């Protein structure tokens, strides 16, 4: 299954994805999401499930069922848009409350056995070279944190350019 996290409005998403396959889950701004409050209930009280009752309480489980995670985000200062960042913050239940050292850095241990392929597509008219460098390093870190088998990063000036490449 493919999990697609995006910050597009509905008409942009419809244009870019058209009829998405049945095995894909789209996560977009039209869904209700609250911010992670750092209560760690997803680790202690309801392991693997967020205690916040909204459309994202089972985001960890959705990621665990995915073999591919695609993120489409406006690039802001070398990072994700606020909506996409919020969704990624809410993936805390995907991890266990224990830490391990991987590649010389501390990361959470796996809760699930899957290892996704991560692809990130940033868009923005004036993404600078330093912002691209920061974004690439940030996605690399996210890939390690999500136990990704692979990760790719692409940059586009606008959605039309991204749409043309997807054909």
XYZ file of C-alpha atoms in Angstrom:
167
model
C 0.000 0.000 0.000
C 1.121 3.563 -0.679
C 0.618 6.417 1.780
C 0.564 9.874 0.154
C 0.841 12.893 2.461
C 0.298 16.227 0.735
C -0.509 19.862 1.450
C -2.425 20.545 -1.765
C -5.928 21.932 -1.949
C -8.576 19.534 -3.253
C -8.559 20.756 -6.872
C -4.747 20.527 -7.046
C -4.818 17.025 -5.540
C -7.500 15.907 -8.002
C -5.452 17.260 -10.894
C -2.190 15.688 -9.719
C -3.498 12.289 -8.608
C -6.639 11.891 -10.719
C -7.956 8.449 -9.935
C -5.505 7.131 -7.375
C -5.150 3.352 -7.034
C -7.270 1.520 -4.480
C -4.155 0.559 -2.545
C -3.206 4.220 -1.908
C -4.247 6.322 1.066
C -4.289 10.083 0.522
C -3.738 12.343 3.514
C -4.527 15.971 2.805
C -5.544 19.270 4.333
C -9.237 18.471 4.024
C -8.949 16.052 6.962
C -9.214 17.066 10.610
C -5.853 17.040 12.378
C -4.805 18.366 15.755
C -1.249 18.992 16.838
C 0.711 16.389 18.768
C 0.758 17.476 22.407
C 3.656 15.228 23.419
C 1.606 13.296 25.975
C 3.236 9.981 24.937
C -0.106 8.238 25.442
C 0.596 6.477 22.132
C 3.547 4.815 23.832
C 2.189 4.225 27.326
C -1.615 4.101 27.446
C -2.667 3.069 23.932
C 0.495 1.613 22.312
C 0.535 2.348 18.585
C -2.559 4.584 18.658
C -2.681 8.314 19.284
C -5.044 9.369 22.058
C -6.138 12.465 20.125
C -9.481 11.737 18.484
C -9.299 12.993 14.918
C -8.646 11.586 11.450
C -5.041 10.741 12.393
C -5.302 8.687 15.586
C -4.283 5.560 13.629
C -1.527 7.164 11.515
C 1.113 4.804 12.939
C -0.912 1.798 11.848
C -1.444 3.288 8.386
C 2.306 3.765 7.999
C 2.912 0.200 9.183
C 0.629 -1.090 6.423
C 2.476 0.921 3.778
C 5.444 -0.098 1.724
C 5.796 3.356 0.193
C 5.366 6.830 1.665
C 5.210 9.770 -0.729
C 5.237 13.320 0.623
C 4.341 16.342 -1.479
C 5.032 19.613 0.275
C 5.665 23.265 -0.334
C 9.328 23.778 0.607
C 9.613 26.356 3.378
C 13.094 27.309 4.589
C 14.376 23.853 3.663
C 11.584 21.975 5.406
C 8.026 20.786 5.150
C 4.901 22.923 5.146
C 3.155 23.272 8.538
C 0.454 20.746 7.581
C 2.930 18.063 6.462
C 5.127 18.694 9.526
C 2.070 18.254 11.738
C 1.221 14.919 10.082
C 4.809 13.715 10.538
C 4.747 14.783 14.196
C 1.654 12.644 14.639
C 3.537 9.522 13.421
C 5.029 9.103 16.894
C 2.861 5.965 17.486
C 4.752 4.331 14.597
C 7.722 4.042 16.963
C 8.349 2.391 20.307
C 9.311 4.431 23.386
C 12.813 2.946 23.342
C 15.882 4.357 21.681
C 18.744 2.885 19.714
C 21.822 4.277 17.993
C 21.758 4.027 14.179
C 24.341 5.646 11.966
C 25.808 7.336 15.047
C 22.491 9.018 15.946
C 19.764 8.270 18.453
C 16.456 7.077 16.982
C 13.346 5.299 18.220
C 13.164 1.535 17.892
C 10.856 -0.121 15.404
C 7.322 -0.934 16.508
C 6.518 -2.542 13.172
C 8.629 -4.690 10.869
C 7.944 -2.878 7.609
C 10.539 -0.639 6.004
C 9.064 1.913 3.626
C 10.454 3.557 0.533
C 10.258 7.302 1.118
C 9.921 9.806 -1.707
C 9.555 13.527 -1.107
C 8.565 16.065 -3.739
C 9.055 19.687 -2.761
C 7.608 22.530 -4.777
C 8.183 26.281 -4.732
C 9.079 28.997 -7.213
C 12.195 30.261 -5.460
C 13.795 27.404 -3.519
C 17.410 28.410 -2.920
C 20.410 26.072 -3.041
C 20.884 26.254 0.764
C 17.186 25.390 1.228
C 17.577 22.410 -1.113
C 20.626 21.219 0.816
C 18.768 21.548 4.127
C 15.709 19.755 2.722
C 17.808 16.887 1.376
C 19.520 16.410 4.741
C 16.199 16.673 6.562
C 14.618 13.978 4.361
C 17.684 11.775 4.811
C 17.225 12.050 8.577
C 13.490 11.324 8.244
C 14.369 8.261 6.191
C 16.608 6.941 8.964
C 13.966 7.743 11.576
C 11.236 5.965 9.579
C 13.532 2.986 8.892
C 13.169 3.612 5.166
C 14.796 1.202 2.727
C 15.410 4.141 0.419
C 14.628 7.815 0.124
C 14.506 10.255 -2.764
C 14.058 14.007 -2.903
C 12.869 16.007 -5.910
C 12.320 19.733 -6.376
C 9.829 21.437 -8.678
C 9.102 25.070 -9.409
C 5.357 24.449 -9.383
C 2.696 21.762 -9.515
C 2.506 21.909 -13.316
C 6.148 20.845 -13.530
C 5.484 18.047 -11.025
C 2.396 16.967 -12.938
C 4.338 16.788 -16.213
C 7.016 14.614 -14.592
C 4.432 12.175 -13.130
C 3.041 11.337 -16.595
